[in-house]
Short mmCIF file of C-alpha atoms in Angstrom, two decimals:
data_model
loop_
_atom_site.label_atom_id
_atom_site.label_comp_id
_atom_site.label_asym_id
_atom_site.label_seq_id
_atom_site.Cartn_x
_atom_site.Cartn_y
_atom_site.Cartn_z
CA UNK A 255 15.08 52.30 106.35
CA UNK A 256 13.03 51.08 109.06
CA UNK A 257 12.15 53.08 112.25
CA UNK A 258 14.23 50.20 114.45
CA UNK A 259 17.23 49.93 112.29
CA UNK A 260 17.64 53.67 112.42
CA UNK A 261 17.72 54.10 116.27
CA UNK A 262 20.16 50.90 116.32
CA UNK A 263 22.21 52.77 113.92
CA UNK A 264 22.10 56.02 116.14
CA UNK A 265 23.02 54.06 119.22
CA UNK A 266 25.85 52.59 117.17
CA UNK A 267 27.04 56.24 116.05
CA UNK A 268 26.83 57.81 119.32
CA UNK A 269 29.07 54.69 121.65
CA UNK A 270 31.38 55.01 118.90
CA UNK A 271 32.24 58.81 119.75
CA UNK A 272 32.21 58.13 123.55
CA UNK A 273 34.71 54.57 122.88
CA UNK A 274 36.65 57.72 121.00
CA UNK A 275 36.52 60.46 123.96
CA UNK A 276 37.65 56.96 126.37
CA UNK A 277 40.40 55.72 124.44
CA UNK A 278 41.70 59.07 124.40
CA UNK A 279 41.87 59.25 128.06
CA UNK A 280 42.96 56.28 128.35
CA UNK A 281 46.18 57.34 126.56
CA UNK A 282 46.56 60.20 128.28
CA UNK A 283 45.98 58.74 131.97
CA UNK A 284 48.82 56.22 130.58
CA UNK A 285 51.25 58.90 129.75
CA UNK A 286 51.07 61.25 132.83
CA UNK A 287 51.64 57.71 135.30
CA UNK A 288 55.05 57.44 133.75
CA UNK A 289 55.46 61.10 134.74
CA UNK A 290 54.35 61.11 137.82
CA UNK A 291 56.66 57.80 138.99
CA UNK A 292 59.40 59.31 138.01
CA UNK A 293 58.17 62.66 140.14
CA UNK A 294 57.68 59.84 143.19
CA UNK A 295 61.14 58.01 142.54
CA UNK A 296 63.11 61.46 142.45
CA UNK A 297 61.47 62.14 146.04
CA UNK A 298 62.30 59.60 147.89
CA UNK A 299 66.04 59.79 148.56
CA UNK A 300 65.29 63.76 150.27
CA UNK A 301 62.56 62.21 152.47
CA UNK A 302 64.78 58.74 153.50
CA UNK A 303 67.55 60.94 154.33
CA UNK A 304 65.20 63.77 156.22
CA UNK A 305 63.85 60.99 158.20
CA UNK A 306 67.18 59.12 158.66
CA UNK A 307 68.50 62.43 160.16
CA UNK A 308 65.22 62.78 162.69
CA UNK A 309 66.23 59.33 163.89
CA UNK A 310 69.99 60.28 164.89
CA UNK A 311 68.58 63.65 166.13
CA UNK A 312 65.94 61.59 168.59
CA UNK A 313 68.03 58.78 169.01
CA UNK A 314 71.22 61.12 170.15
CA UNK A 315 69.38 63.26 172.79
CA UNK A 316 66.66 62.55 175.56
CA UNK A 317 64.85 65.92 174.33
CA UNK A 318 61.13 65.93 174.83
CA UNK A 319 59.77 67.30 171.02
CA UNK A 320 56.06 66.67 169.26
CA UNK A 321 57.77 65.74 166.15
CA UNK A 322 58.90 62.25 168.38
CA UNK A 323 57.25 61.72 171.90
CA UNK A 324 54.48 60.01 172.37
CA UNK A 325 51.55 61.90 174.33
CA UNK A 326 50.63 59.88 177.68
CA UNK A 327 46.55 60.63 177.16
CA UNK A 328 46.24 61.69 173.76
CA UNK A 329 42.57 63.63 173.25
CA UNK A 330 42.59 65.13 169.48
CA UNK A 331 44.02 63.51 166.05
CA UNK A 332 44.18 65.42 163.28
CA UNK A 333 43.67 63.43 159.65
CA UNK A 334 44.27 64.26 156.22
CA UNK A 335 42.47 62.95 153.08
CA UNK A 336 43.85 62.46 149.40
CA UNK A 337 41.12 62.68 147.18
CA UNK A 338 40.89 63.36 143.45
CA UNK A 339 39.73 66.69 142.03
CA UNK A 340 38.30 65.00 139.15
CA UNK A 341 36.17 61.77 138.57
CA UNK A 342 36.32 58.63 136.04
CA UNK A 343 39.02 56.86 138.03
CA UNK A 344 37.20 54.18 139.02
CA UNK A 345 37.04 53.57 142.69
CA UNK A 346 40.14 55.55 143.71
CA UNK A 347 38.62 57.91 145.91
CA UNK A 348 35.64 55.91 147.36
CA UNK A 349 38.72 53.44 148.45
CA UNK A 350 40.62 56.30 150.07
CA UNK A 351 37.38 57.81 151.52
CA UNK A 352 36.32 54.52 153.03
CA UNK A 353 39.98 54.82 154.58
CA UNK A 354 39.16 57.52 156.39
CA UNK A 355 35.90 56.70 157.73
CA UNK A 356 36.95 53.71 159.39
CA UNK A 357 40.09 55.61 160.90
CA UNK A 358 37.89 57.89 162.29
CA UNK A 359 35.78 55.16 163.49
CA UNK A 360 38.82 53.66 165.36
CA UNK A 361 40.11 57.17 166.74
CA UNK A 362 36.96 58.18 167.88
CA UNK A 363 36.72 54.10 169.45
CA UNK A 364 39.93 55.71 171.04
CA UNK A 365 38.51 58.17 173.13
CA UNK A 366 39.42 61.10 170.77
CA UNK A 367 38.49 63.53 168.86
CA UNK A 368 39.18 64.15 165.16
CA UNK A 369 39.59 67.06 162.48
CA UNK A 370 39.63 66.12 159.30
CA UNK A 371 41.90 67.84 156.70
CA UNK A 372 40.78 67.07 152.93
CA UNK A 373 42.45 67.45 149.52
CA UNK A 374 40.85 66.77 146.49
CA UNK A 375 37.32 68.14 145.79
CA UNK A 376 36.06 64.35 145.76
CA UNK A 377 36.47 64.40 149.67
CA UNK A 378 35.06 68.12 149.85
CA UNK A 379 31.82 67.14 147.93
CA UNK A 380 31.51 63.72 150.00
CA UNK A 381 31.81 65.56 153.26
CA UNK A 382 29.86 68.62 152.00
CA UNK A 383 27.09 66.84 151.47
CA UNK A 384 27.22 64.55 154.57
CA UNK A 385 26.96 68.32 156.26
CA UNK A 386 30.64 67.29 158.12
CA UNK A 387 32.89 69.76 159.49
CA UNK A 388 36.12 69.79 157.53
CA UNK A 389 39.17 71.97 159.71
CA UNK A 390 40.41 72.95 156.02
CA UNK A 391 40.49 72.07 152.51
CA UNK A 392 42.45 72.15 149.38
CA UNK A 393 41.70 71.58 145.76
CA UNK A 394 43.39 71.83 141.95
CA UNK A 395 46.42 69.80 142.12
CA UNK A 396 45.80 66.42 142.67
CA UNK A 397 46.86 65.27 139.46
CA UNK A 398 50.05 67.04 139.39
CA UNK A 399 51.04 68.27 142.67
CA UNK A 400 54.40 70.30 143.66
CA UNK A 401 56.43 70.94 146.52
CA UNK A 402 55.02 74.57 147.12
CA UNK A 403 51.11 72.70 147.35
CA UNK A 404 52.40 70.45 150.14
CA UNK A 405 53.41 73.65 152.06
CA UNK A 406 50.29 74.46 151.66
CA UNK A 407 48.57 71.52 153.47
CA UNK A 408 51.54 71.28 155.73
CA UNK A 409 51.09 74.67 157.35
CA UNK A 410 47.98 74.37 159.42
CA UNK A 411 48.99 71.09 160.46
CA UNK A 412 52.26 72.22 161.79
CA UNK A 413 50.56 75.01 163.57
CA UNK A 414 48.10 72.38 165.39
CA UNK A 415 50.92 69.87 166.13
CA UNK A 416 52.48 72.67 168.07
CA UNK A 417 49.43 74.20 170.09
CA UNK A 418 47.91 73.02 173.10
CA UNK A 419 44.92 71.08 172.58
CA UNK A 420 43.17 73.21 175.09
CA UNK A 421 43.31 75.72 172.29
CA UNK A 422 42.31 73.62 169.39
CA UNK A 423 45.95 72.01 168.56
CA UNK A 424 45.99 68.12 168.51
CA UNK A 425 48.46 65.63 169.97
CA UNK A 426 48.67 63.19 166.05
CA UNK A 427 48.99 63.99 162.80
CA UNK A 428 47.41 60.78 160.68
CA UNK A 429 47.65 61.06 156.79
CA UNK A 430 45.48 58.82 153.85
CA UNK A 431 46.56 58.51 150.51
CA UNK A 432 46.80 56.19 148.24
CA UNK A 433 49.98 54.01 147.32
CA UNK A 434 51.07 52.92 144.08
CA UNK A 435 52.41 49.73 144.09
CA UNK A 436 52.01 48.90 139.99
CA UNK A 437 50.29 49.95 137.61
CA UNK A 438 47.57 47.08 137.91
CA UNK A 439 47.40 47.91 142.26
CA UNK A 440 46.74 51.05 143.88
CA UNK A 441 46.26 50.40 147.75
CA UNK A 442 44.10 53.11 149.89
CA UNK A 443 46.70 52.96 153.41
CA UNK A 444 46.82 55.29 156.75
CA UNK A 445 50.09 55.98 158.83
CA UNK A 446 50.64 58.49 161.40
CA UNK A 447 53.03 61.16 160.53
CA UNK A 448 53.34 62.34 164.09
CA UNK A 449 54.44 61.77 166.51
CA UNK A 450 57.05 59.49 164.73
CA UNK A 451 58.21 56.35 165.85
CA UNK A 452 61.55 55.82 166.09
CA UNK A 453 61.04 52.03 165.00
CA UNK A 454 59.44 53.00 161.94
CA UNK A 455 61.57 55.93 161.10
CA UNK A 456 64.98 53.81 161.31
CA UNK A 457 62.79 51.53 159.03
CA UNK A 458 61.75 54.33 156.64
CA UNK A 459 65.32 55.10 156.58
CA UNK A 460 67.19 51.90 156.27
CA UNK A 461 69.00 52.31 159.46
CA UNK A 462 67.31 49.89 161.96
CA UNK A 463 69.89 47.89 163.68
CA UNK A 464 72.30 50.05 162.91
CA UNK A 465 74.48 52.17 165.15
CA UNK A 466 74.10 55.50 164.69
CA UNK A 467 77.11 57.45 165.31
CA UNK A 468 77.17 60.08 167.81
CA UNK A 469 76.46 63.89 166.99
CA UNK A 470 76.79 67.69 169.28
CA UNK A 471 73.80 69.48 168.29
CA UNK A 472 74.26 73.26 167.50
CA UNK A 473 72.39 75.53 169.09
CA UNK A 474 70.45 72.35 171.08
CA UNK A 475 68.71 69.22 169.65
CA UNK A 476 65.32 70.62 170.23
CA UNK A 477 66.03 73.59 168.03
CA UNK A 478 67.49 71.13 165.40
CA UNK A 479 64.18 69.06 165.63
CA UNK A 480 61.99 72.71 165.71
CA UNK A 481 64.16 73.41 162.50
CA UNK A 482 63.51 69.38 160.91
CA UNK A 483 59.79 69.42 162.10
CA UNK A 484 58.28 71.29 159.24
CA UNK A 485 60.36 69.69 155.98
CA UNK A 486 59.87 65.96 157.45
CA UNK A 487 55.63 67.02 157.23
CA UNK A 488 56.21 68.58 154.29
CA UNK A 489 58.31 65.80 152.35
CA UNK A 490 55.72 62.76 153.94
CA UNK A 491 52.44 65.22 152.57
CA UNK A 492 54.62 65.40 149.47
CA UNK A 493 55.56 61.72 148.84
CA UNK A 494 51.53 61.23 149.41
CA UNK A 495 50.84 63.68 147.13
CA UNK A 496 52.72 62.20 144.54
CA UNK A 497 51.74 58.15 145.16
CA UNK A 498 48.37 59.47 145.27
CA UNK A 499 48.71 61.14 141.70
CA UNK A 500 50.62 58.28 140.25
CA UNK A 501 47.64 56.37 141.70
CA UNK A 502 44.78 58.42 140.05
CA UNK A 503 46.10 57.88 136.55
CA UNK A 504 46.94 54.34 137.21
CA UNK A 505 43.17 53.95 138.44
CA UNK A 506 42.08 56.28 135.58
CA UNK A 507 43.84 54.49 132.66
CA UNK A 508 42.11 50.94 133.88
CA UNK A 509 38.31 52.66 134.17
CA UNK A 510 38.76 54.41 130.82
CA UNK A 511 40.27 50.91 129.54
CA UNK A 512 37.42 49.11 130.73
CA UNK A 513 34.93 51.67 129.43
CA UNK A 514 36.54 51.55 126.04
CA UNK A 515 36.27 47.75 125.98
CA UNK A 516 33.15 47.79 126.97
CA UNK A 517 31.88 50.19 124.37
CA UNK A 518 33.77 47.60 121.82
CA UNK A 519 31.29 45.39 123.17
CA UNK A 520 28.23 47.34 123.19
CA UNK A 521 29.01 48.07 119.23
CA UNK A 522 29.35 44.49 118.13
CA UNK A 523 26.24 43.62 119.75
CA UNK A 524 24.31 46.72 118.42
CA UNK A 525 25.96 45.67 114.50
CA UNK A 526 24.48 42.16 115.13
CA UNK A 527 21.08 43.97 116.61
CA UNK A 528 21.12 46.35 113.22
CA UNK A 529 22.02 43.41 110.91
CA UNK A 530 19.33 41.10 111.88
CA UNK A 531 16.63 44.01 111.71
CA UNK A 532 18.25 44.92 108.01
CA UNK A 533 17.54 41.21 107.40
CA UNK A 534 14.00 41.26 108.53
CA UNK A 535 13.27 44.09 106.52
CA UNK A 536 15.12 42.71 103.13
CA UNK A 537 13.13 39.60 104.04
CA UNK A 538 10.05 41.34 104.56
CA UNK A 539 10.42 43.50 101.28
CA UNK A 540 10.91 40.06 99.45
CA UNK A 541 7.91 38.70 100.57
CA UNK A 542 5.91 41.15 99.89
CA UNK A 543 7.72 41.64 96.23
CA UNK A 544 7.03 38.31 95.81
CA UNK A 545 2.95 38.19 97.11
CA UNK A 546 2.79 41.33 94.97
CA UNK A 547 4.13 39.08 91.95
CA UNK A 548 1.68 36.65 92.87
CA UNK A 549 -1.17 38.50 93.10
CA UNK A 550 -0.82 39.93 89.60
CA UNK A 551 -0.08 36.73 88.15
CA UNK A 552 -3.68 35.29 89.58
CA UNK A 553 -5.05 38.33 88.10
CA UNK A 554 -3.38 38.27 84.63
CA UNK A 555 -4.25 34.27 84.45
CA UNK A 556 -8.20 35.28 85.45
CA UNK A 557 -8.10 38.16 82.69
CA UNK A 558 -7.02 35.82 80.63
CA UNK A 559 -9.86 33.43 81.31
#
């Protein structure tokens, strides 16, 4: 076997493993979205009806609260990234991380300043090596989140939302994640958690243009809004969480896709490469059977002589 039909024949063995290792994930990625839709559709009823009841609570009382007045000058945002923790999905994080830069961009454009919150060691590593200041990070669920990791994330921003910004708390909460919309389109979005509108909210909610019927609030509306503060950041980082994982396969499932396609490709062109060089050799070995043939026929005939 010649030396080029053997290193066509390697390249042929060795994109036939990875189109293996690809499809594989592929499948796998295709499985876990189903999962994880399911994990998004079972979490939405808890956070429309959270947010429905923030909307009677604001809309009911004229109490002054961070979780739904606006701040006359505000100085400090606070943001939080979705990333991945691991790669091979494409775009899906450059999208979300391209998000957040041009948020930023516009805050900053605003007159304020930012902290940046980050989930996913994608966003750590991109603002690690960038030498950014990250306020806090969080990695090792992004493909299955739960309720107890979006406590996590929520903490620290509840904290901030509720300190002074003279001693490091901010006056918005801003969050980035990525929405699933089908399996085909995954859109990179930002929306401010806090402080909430109440247009949006009675949106969120399904109750704008409705009347809302009139409540007594025990001990005081403000305490009922201290009390709804924390779930309503916990069940909108939650919701994010799981779009964001739904997402990741989704955008996973279509890279590995294309990558297995495209090793299909690579593999009928290599064949074709192979076969033509198996040709030229069969052809060259033929000719040179035949000069061989030849030559000892001319010598055999002058012997003969």
């Amino acid at each position: 076997m010649g030396a080029q039909l053997r290193v066509y024949k390697r390249r042929i063995r060795a994109v036939t493993a990875t189109k293996k290792i690809t499809k594989a994930m592929e499948m796998i990625a295709a499985s876990r979205i189903v999962k994880a839709q399911r994990k998004v559709a079972a979490s939405m009823p808890y956070a429309t009806e959270l947010t429905r009841a923030v909307t009677a609570v604001a809309t009911g009382s004229n109490t002054k609260h961070a979780l739904t007045t606006e701040v006359e000058a505000p100085v400090r945002a606070a943001i939080v990234l979705i990333t991945s923790d691991r790669g091979l999905a494409g775009g899906y994080s450059s999208n979300a991380i391209k998000q957040a830069e041009r948020l930023t961009e516009r805050l900053r454009g605003e007159g304020k300043e930012v902290d940046t919150y980050i989930v996913g060691r994608k966003g750590v590593a991109y603002y690690g090596f960038r030498e950014r200041k990250v306020a806090e990070s969080w990695t090792g669920f992004t493909d299955s989140p739960a309720y107890a990791d979006a406590k996590r994330v929520a903490a620290p921003l509840i904290q901030a939302i509720q300190t002074d910004t003279a001693e490091g708390g901010v006056d918005e909460l801003h969050i980035i994640f990525t929405e699933f919309v089908s399996m085909m389109t995954q859109n990179a979005v930002d929306g401010r958690m806090l402080p909430l509108s109440l247009d949006q909210a009675a949106e969120e909610s399904g109750t704008k243009g409705e009347i809302l019927p009139l409540f007594d609030f025990e001990p005081s509306a403000e305490d009922v809004l201290d009390a709804l503060l924390p779930r309503y950041v916990e069940s909108r980082i939650y919701n994010a969480l799981l779009q964001s994982a739904a997402s990741e396969h989704a955008a996973r499932r279509r890279a590995m896709k294309s990558a297995t396609d495209n090793a299909g490709d690579l593999i009928k062109s290599l064949s074709r490469l192979a076969n033509a060089a198996r040709q030229a050799e069969i052809t060259q070995e033929i000719s040179e059977i035949v000069g061989g043939a030849s030559a000892m026929a001319d010598a055999t005939a002058g012997s003969d002589k």
